[in-house]
PDB file of C-alpha atoms in Angstrom:
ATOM      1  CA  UNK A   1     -88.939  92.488-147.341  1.00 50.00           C
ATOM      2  CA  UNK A   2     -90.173  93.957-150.873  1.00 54.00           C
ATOM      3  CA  UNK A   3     -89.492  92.029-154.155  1.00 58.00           C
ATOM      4  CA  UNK A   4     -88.542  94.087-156.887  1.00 61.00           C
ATOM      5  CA  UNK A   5     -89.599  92.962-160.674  1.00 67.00           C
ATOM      6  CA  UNK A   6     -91.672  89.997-161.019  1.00 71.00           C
ATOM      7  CA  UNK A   7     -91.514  86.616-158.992  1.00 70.00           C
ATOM      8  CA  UNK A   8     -90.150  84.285-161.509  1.00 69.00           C
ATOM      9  CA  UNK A   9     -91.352  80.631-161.378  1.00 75.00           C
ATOM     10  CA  UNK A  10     -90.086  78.319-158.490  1.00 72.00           C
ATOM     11  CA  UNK A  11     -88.666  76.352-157.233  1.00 78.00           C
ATOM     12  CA  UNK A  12     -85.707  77.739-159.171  1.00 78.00           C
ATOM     13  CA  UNK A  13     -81.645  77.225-158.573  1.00 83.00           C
ATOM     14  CA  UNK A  14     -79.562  79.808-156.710  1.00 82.00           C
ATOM     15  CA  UNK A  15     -75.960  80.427-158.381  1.00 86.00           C
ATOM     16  CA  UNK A  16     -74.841  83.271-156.200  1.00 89.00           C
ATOM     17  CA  UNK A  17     -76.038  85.410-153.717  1.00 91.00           C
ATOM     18  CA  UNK A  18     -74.929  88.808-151.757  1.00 94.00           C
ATOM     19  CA  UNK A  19     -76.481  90.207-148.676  1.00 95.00           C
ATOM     20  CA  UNK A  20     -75.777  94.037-147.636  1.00 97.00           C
ATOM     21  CA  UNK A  21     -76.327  95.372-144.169  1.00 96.00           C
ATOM     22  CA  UNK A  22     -75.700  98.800-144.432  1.00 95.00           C
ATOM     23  CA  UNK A  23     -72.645  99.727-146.009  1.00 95.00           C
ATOM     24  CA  UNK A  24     -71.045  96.278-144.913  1.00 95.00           C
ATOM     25  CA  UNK A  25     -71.607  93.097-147.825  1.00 96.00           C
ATOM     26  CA  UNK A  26     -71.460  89.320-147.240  1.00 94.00           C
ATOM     27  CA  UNK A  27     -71.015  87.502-150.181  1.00 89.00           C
ATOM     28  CA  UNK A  28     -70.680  83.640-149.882  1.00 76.00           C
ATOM     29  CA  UNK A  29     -70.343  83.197-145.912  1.00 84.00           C
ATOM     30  CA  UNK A  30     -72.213  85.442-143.028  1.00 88.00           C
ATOM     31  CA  UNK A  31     -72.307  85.248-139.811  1.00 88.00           C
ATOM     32  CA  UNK A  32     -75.077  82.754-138.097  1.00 88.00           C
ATOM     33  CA  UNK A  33     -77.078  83.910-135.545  1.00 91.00           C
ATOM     34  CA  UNK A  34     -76.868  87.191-137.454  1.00 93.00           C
ATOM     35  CA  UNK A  35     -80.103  90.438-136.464  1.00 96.00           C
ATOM     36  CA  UNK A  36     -79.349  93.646-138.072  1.00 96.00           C
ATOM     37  CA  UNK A  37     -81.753  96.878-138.250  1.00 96.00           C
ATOM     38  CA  UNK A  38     -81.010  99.563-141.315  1.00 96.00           C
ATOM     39  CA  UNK A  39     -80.861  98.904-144.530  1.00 95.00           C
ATOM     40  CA  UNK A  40     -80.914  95.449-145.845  1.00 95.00           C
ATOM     41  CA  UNK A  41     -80.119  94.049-150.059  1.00 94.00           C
ATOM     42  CA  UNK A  42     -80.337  90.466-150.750  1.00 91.00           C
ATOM     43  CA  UNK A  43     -79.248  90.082-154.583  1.00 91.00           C
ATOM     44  CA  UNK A  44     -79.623  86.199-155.918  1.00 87.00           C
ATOM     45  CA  UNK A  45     -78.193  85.348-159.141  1.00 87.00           C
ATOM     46  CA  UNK A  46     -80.685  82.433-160.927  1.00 83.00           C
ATOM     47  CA  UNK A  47     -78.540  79.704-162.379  1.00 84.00           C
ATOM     48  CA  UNK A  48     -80.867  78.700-165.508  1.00 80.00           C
ATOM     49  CA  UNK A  49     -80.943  82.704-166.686  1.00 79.00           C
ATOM     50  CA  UNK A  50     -78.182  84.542-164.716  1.00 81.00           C
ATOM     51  CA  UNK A  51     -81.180  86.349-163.440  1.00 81.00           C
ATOM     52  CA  UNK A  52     -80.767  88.382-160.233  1.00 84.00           C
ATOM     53  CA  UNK A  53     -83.343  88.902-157.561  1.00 85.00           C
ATOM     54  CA  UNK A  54     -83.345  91.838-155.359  1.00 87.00           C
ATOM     55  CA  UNK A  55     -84.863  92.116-152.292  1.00 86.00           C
ATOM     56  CA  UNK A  56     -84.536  95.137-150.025  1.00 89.00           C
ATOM     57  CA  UNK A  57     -85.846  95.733-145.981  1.00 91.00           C
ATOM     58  CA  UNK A  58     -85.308  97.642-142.677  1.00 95.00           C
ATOM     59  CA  UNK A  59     -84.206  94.633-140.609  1.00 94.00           C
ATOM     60  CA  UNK A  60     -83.046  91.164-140.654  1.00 94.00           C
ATOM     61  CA  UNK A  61     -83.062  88.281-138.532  1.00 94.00           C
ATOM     62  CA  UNK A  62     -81.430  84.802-139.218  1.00 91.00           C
ATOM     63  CA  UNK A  63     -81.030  81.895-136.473  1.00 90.00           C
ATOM     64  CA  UNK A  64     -80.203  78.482-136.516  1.00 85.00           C
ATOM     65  CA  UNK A  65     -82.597  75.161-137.021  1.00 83.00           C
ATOM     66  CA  UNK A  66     -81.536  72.069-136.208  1.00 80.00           C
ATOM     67  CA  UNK A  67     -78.471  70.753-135.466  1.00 79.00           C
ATOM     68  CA  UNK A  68     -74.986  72.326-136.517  1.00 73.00           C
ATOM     69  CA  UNK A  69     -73.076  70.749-138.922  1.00 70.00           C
ATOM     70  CA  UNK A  70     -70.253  71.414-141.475  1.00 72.00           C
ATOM     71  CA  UNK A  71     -71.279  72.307-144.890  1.00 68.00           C
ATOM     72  CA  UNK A  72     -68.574  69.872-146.461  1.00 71.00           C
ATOM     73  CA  UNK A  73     -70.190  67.199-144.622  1.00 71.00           C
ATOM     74  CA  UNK A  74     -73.463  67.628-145.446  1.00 64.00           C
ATOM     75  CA  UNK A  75     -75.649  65.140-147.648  1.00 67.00           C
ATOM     76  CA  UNK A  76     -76.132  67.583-150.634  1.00 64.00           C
ATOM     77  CA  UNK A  77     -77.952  66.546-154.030  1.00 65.00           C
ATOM     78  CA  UNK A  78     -78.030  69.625-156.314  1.00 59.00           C
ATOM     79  CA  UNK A  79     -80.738  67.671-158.948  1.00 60.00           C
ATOM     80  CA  UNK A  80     -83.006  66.653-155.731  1.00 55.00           C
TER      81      UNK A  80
END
């Protein structure tokens, strides 16, 4: 994928996010195991600065790791 603008300084906090696959746009939930060739836009909005990220690519591929398990159930810390 190709970064536009300049890498900001990480680790930073995502807000919001929106991935387009051709003319079709996932925003929030996509589908997992998910490979796609054409046109691919990640946008990520920064939560300190509203900032947005854009990447852009030819193809995308996105499996699973581990073990499946609901997001609601998940042990989530946002400060860790």
């Amino acid at each position: 994928m190709l970064f536009e603008d300049q890498l900001p300084e990480l680790p930073m906090d995502i807000y919001d996010g929106e991935l387009t696959l051709g003319r079709t746009k996932y925003d929030g939930l996509i589908p997992v195991p998910l490979r796609f060739e054409g046109e691919v836009r990640l946008t990520l909005t920064m939560r300190d600065d509203g900032r947005q990220l854009l990447f852009s690519g030819a193809e995308i591929t996105i499996e699973t790791s581990g073990e499946f398990r609901f997001v609601e159930t998940a042990p989530f810390d946002p400060f860790d």
